[in-house]
PDB file of C-alpha atoms in Angstrom:
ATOM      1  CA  UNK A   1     -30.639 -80.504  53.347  1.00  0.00           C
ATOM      2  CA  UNK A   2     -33.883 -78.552  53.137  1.00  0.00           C
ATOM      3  CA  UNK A   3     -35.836 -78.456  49.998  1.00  0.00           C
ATOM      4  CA  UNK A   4     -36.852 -75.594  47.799  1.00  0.00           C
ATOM      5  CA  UNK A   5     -39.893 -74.043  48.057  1.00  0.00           C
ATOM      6  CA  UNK A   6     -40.695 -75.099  44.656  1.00  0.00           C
ATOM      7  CA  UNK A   7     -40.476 -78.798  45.553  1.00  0.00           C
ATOM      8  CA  UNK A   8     -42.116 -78.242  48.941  1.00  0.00           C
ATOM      9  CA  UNK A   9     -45.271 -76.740  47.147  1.00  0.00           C
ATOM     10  CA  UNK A  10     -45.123 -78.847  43.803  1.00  0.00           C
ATOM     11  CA  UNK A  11     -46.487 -78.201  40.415  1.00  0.00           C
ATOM     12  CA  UNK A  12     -49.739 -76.135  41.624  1.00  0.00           C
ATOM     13  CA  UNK A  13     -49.171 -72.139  41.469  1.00  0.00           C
ATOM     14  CA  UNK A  14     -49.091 -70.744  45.171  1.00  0.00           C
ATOM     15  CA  UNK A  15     -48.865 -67.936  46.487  1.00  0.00           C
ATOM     16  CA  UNK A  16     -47.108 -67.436  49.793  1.00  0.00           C
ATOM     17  CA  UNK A  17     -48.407 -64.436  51.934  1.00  0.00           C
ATOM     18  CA  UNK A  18     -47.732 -63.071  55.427  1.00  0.00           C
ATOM     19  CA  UNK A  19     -50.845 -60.590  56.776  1.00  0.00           C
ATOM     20  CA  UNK A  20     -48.703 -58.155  58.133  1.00  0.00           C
ATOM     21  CA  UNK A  21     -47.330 -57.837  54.903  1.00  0.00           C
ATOM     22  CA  UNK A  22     -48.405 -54.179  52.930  1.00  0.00           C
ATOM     23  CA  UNK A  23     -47.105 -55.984  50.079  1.00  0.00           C
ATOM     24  CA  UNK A  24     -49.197 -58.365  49.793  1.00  0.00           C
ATOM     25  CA  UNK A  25     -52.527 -56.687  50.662  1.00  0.00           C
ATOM     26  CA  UNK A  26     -51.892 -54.818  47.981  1.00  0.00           C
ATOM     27  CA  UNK A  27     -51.140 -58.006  46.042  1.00  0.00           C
ATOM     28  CA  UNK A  28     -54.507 -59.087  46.713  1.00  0.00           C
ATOM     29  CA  UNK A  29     -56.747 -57.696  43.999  1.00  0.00           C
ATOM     30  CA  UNK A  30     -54.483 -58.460  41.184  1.00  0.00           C
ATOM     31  CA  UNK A  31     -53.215 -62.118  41.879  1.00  0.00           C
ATOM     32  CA  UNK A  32     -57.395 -62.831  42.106  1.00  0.00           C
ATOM     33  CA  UNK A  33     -57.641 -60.842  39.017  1.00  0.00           C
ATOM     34  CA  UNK A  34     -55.317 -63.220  36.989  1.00  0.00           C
ATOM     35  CA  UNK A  35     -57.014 -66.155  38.526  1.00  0.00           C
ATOM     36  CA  UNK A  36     -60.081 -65.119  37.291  1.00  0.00           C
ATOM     37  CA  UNK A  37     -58.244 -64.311  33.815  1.00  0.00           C
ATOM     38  CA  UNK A  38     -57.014 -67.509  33.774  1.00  0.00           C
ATOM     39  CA  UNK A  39     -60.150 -69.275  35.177  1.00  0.00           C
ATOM     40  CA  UNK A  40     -57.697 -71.005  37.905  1.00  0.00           C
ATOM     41  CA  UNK A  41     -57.853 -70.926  41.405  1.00  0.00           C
ATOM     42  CA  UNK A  42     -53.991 -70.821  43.107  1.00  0.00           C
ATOM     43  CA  UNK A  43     -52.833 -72.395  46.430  1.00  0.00           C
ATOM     44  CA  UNK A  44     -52.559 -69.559  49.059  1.00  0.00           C
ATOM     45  CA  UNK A  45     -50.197 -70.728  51.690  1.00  0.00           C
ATOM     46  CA  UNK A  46     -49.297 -68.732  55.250  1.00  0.00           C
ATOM     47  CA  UNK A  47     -45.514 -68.014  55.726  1.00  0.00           C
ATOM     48  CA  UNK A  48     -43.934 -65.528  58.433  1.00  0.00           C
ATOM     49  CA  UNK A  49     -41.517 -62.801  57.529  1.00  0.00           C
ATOM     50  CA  UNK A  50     -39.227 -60.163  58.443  1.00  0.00           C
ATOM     51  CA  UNK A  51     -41.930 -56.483  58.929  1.00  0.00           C
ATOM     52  CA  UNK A  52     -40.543 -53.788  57.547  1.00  0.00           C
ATOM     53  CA  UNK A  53     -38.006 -51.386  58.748  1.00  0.00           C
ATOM     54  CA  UNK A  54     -39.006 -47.841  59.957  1.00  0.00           C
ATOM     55  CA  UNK A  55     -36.859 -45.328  58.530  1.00  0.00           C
ATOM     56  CA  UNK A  56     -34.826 -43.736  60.927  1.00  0.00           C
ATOM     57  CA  UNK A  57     -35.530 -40.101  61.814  1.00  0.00           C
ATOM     58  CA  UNK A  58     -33.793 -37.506  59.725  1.00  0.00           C
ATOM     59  CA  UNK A  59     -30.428 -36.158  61.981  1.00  0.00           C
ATOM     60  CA  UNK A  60     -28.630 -33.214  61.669  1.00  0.00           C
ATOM     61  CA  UNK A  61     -25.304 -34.568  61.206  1.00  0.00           C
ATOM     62  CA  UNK A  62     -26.292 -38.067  59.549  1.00  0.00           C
ATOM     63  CA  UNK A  63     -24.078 -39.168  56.666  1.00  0.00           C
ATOM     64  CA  UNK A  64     -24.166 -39.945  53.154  1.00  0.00           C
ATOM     65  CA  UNK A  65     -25.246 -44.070  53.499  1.00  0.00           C
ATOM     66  CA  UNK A  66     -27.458 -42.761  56.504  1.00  0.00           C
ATOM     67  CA  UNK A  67     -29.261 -40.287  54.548  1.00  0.00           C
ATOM     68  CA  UNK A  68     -29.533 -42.932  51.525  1.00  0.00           C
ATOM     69  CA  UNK A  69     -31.210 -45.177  53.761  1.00  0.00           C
ATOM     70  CA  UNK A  70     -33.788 -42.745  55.144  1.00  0.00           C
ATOM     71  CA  UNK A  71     -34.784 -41.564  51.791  1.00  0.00           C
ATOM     72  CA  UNK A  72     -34.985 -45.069  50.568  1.00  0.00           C
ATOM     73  CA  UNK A  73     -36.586 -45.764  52.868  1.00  0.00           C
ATOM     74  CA  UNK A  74     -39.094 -42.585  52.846  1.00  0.00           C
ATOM     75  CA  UNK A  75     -39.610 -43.224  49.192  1.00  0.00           C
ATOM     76  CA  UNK A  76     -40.717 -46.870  49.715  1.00  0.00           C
ATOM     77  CA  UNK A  77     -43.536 -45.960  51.992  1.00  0.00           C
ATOM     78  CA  UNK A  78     -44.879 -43.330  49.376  1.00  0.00           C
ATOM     79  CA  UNK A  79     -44.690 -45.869  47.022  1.00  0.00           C
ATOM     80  CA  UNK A  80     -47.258 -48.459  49.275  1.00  0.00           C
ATOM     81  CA  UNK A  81     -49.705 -45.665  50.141  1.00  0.00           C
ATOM     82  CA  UNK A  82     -49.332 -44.419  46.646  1.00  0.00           C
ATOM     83  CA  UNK A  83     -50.957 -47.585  45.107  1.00  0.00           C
ATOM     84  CA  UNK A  84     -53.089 -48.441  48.365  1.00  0.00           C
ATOM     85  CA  UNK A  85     -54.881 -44.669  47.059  1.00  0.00           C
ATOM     86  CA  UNK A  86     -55.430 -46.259  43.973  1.00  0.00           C
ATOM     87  CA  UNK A  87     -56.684 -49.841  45.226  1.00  0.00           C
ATOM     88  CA  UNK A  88     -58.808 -47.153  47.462  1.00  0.00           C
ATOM     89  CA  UNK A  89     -57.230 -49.541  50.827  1.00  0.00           C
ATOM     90  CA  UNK A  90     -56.329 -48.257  54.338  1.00  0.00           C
ATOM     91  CA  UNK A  91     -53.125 -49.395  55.332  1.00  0.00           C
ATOM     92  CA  UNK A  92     -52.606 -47.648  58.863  1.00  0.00           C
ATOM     93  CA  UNK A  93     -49.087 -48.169  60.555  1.00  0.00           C
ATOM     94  CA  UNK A  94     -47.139 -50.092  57.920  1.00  0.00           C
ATOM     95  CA  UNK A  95     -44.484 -51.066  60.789  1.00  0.00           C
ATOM     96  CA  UNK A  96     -46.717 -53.462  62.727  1.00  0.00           C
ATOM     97  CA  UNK A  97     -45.522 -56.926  63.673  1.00  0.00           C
ATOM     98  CA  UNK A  98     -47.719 -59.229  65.208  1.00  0.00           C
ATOM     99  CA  UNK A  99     -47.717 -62.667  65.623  1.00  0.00           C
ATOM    100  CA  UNK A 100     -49.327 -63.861  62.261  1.00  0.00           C
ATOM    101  CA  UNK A 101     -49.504 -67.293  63.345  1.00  0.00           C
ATOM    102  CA  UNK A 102     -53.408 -67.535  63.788  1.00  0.00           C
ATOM    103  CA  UNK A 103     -54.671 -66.014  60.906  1.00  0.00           C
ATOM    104  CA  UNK A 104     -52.050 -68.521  59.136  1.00  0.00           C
ATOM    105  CA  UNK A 105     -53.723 -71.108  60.804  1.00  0.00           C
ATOM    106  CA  UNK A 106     -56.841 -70.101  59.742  1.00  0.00           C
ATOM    107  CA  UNK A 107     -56.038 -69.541  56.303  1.00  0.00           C
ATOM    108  CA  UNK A 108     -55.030 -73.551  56.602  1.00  0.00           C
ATOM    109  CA  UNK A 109     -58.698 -74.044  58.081  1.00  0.00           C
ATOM    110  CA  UNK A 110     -60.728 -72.152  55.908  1.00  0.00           C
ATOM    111  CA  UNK A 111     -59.904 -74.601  52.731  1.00  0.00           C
ATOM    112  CA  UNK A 112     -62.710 -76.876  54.600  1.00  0.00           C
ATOM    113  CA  UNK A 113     -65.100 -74.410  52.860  1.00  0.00           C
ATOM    114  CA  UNK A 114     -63.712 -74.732  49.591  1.00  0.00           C
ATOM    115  CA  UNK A 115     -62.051 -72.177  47.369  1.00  0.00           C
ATOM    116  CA  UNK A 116     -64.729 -69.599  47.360  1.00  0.00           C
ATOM    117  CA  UNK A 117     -64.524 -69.509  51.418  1.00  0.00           C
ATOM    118  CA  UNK A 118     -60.692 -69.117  50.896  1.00  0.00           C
ATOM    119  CA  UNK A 119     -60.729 -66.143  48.976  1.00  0.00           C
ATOM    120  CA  UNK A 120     -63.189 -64.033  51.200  1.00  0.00           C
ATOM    121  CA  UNK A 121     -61.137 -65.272  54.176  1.00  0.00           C
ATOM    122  CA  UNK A 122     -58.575 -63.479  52.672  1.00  0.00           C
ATOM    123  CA  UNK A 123     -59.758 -60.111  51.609  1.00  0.00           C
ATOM    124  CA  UNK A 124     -61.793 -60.555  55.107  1.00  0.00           C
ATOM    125  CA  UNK A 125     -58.636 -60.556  57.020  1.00  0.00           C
ATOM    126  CA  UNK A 126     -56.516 -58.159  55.126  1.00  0.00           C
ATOM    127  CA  UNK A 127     -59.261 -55.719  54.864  1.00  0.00           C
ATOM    128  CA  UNK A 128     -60.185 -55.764  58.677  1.00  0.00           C
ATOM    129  CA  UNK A 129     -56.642 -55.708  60.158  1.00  0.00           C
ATOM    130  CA  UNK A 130     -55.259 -52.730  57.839  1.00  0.00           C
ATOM    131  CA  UNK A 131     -58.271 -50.860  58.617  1.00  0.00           C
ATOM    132  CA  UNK A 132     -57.551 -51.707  62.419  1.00  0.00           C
ATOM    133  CA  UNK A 133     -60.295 -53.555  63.238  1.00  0.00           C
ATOM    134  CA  UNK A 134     -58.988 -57.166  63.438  1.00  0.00           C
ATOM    135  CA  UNK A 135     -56.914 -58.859  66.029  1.00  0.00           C
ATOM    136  CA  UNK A 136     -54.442 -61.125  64.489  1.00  0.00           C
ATOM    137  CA  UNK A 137     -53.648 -62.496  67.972  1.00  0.00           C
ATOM    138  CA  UNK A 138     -56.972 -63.248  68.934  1.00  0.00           C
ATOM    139  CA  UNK A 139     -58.393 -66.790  68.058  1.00  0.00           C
ATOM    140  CA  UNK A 140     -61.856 -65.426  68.844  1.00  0.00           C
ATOM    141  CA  UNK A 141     -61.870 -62.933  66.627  1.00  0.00           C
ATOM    142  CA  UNK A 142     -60.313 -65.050  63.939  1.00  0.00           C
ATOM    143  CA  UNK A 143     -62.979 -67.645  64.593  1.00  0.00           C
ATOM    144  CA  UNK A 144     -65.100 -64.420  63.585  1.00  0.00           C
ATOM    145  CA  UNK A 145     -63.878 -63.852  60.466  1.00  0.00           C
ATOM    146  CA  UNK A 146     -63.922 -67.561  59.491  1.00  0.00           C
ATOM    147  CA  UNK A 147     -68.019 -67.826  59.847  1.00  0.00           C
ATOM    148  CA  UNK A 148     -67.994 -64.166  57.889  1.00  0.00           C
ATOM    149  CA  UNK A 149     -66.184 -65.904  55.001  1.00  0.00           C
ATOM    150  CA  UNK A 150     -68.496 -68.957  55.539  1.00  0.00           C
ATOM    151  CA  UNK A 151     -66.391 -71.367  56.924  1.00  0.00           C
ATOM    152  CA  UNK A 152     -68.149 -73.744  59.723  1.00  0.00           C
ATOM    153  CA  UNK A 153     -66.130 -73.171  62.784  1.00  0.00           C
ATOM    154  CA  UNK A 154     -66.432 -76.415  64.095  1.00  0.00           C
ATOM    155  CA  UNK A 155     -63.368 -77.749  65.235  1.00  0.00           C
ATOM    156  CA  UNK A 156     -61.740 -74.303  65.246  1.00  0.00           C
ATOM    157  CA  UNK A 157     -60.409 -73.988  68.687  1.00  0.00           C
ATOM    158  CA  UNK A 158     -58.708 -77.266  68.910  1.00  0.00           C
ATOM    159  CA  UNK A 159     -57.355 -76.933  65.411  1.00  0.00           C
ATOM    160  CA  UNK A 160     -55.892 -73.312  65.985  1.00  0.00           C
ATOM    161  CA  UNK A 161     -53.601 -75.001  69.400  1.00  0.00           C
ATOM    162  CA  UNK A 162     -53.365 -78.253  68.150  1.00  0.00           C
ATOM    163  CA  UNK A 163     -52.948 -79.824  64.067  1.00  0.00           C
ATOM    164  CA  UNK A 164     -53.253 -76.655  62.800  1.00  0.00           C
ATOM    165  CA  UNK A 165     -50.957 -74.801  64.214  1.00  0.00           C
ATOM    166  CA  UNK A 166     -48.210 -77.683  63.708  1.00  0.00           C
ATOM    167  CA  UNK A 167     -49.290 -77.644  59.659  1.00  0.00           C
ATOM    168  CA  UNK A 168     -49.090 -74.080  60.222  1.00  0.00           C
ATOM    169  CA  UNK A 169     -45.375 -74.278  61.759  1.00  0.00           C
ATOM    170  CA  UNK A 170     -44.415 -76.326  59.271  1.00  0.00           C
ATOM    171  CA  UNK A 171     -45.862 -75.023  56.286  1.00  0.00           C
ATOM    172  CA  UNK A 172     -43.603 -71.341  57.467  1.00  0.00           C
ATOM    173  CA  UNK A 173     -40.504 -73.232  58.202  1.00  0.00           C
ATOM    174  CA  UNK A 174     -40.377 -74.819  54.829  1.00  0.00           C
ATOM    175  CA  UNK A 175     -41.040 -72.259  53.007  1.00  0.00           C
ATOM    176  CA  UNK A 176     -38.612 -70.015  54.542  1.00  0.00           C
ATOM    177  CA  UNK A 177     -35.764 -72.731  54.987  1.00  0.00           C
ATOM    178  CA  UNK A 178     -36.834 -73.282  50.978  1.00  0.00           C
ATOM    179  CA  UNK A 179     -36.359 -69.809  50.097  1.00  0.00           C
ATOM    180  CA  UNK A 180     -39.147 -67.662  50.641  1.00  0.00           C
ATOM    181  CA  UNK A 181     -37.993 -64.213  52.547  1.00  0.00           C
ATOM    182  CA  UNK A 182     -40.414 -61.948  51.334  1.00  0.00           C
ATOM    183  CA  UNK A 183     -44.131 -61.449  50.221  1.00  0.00           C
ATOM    184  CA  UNK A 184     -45.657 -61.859  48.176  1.00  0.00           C
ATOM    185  CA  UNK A 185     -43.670 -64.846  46.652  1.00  0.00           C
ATOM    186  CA  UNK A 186     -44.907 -66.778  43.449  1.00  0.00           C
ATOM    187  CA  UNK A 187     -43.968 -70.204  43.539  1.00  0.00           C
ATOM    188  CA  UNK A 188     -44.863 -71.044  39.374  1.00  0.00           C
ATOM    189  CA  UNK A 189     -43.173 -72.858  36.743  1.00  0.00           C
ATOM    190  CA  UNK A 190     -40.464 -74.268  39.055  1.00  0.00           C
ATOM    191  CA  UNK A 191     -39.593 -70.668  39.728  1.00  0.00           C
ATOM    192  CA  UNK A 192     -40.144 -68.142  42.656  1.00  0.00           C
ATOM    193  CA  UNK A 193     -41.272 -64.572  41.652  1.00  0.00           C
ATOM    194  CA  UNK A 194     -41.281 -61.748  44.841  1.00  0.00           C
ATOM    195  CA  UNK A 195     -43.623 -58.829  43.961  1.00  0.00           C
ATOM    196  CA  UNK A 196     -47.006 -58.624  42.441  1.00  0.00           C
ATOM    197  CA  UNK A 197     -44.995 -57.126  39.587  1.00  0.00           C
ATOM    198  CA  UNK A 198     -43.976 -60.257  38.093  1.00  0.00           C
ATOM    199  CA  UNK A 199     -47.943 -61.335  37.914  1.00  0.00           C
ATOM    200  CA  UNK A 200     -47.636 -60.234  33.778  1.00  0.00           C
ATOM    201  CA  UNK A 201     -44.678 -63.087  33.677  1.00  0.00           C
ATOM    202  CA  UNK A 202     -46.777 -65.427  35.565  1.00  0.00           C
ATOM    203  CA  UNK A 203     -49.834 -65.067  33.323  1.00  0.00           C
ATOM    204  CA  UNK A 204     -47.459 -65.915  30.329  1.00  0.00           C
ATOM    205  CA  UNK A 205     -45.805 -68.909  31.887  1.00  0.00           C
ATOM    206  CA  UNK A 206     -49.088 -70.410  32.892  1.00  0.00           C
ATOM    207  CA  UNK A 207     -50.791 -69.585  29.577  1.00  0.00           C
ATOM    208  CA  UNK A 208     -47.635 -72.033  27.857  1.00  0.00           C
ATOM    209  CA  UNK A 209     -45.757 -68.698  27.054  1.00  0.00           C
ATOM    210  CA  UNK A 210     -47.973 -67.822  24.354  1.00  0.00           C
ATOM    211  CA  UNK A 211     -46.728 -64.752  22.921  1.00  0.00           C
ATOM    212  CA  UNK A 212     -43.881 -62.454  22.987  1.00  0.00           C
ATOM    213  CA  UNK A 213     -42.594 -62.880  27.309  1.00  0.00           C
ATOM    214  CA  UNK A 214     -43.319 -59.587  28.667  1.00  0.00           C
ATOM    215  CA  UNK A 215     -40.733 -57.155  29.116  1.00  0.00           C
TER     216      UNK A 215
END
């Protein structure tokens, strides 16, 4: 039997993100807001989901669930480009789906250079692939962004087809089999959260749930 993702990760607050994932680009700023609130730093682990579904095209003769869909659908995109406006981010073609393995693998690499290195990996490699100017399948061009953030890339090549990408493998498939389908996913408190939205419940749980729970 597989375990949870809450027993695979332990008692440190992660936070499990995929790069292709809107969601969680736009996760981004807040989550480092409320570890700078908190004056924590989280585990940031790589996991591979499901992209998102395109809406089909509107049809002439399409039926009530079929129409339901679409707008769902519809609505759901306004909704992402709605708050990328406000985050002032590009997001491009929210349908992509490459392989996210490398910059996974790099995310697992860049923790040589320490938290710091971590978190401009990140906003380095969400910024430059929804503003189309990153690779995700490229290991040269991740080994790019890894020296940007300040990571020594020593190593890198034989880490990104070798240990790394088995950690890498690993790391996804337990965190899937353990319960993590979507992005961004909150692994606190023996809990998972999906959705940036629960970050107010996650502040109060790791503050000892000082204060009335947010609503």
């Amino acid at each position: 039997m597989s375990e949870s993702a809450v027993e695979f990760v332990g008692d440190t607050p992660t936070v499990c993100i995929d790069f292709k994932s809107p969601k969680a680009y736009l996760a981004l700023a807040p989550t480092f807001e409320l570890e700078d609130k908190l004056g924590m730093r989280f585990d940031w682990l790589p996991v591979s989901v499901s992209p998102m579904t395109r809406p089909a095209p509107r049809q002439r003769n399409e039926d009530r669930g079929a129409q339901h869909r679409r707008m769902r659908g519809e609505y759901y995109e306004r909704d992402l480009r709605r708050y990328a406006r406000l985050y002032r981010l590009e997001l491009g073609d929210l349908y992509r789906n490459p392989d996210t393995s490398l910059p996974g693998i790099g995310l697992i690499f860049a923790r040589r250079g320490g938290q710091a290195a971590v978190r401009r990996y990140l906003q380095l490699v969400f910024q430059r692939y929804w503003s189309a100017c990153l690779d995700l399948e490229d290991a040269r061009a991740m080994g790019t962004v890894l020296a940007d953030a300040d990571v020594s890339t020593e190593g890198w090549d034989e880490f990104a087809t070798g240990a790394g990408r088995e950690e890498y493998e690993h790391t996804a498939r337990a965190l899937r089999e353990g319960g993590v389908f979507d992005v961004p996913a909150y692994v606190v408190a023996g809990d998972v959260f999906f959705g940036r939205q629960h970050l107010p419940m996650i502040e109060w749980l790791l503050t000892d749930r000082s204060g009335e729970p947010p609503l």
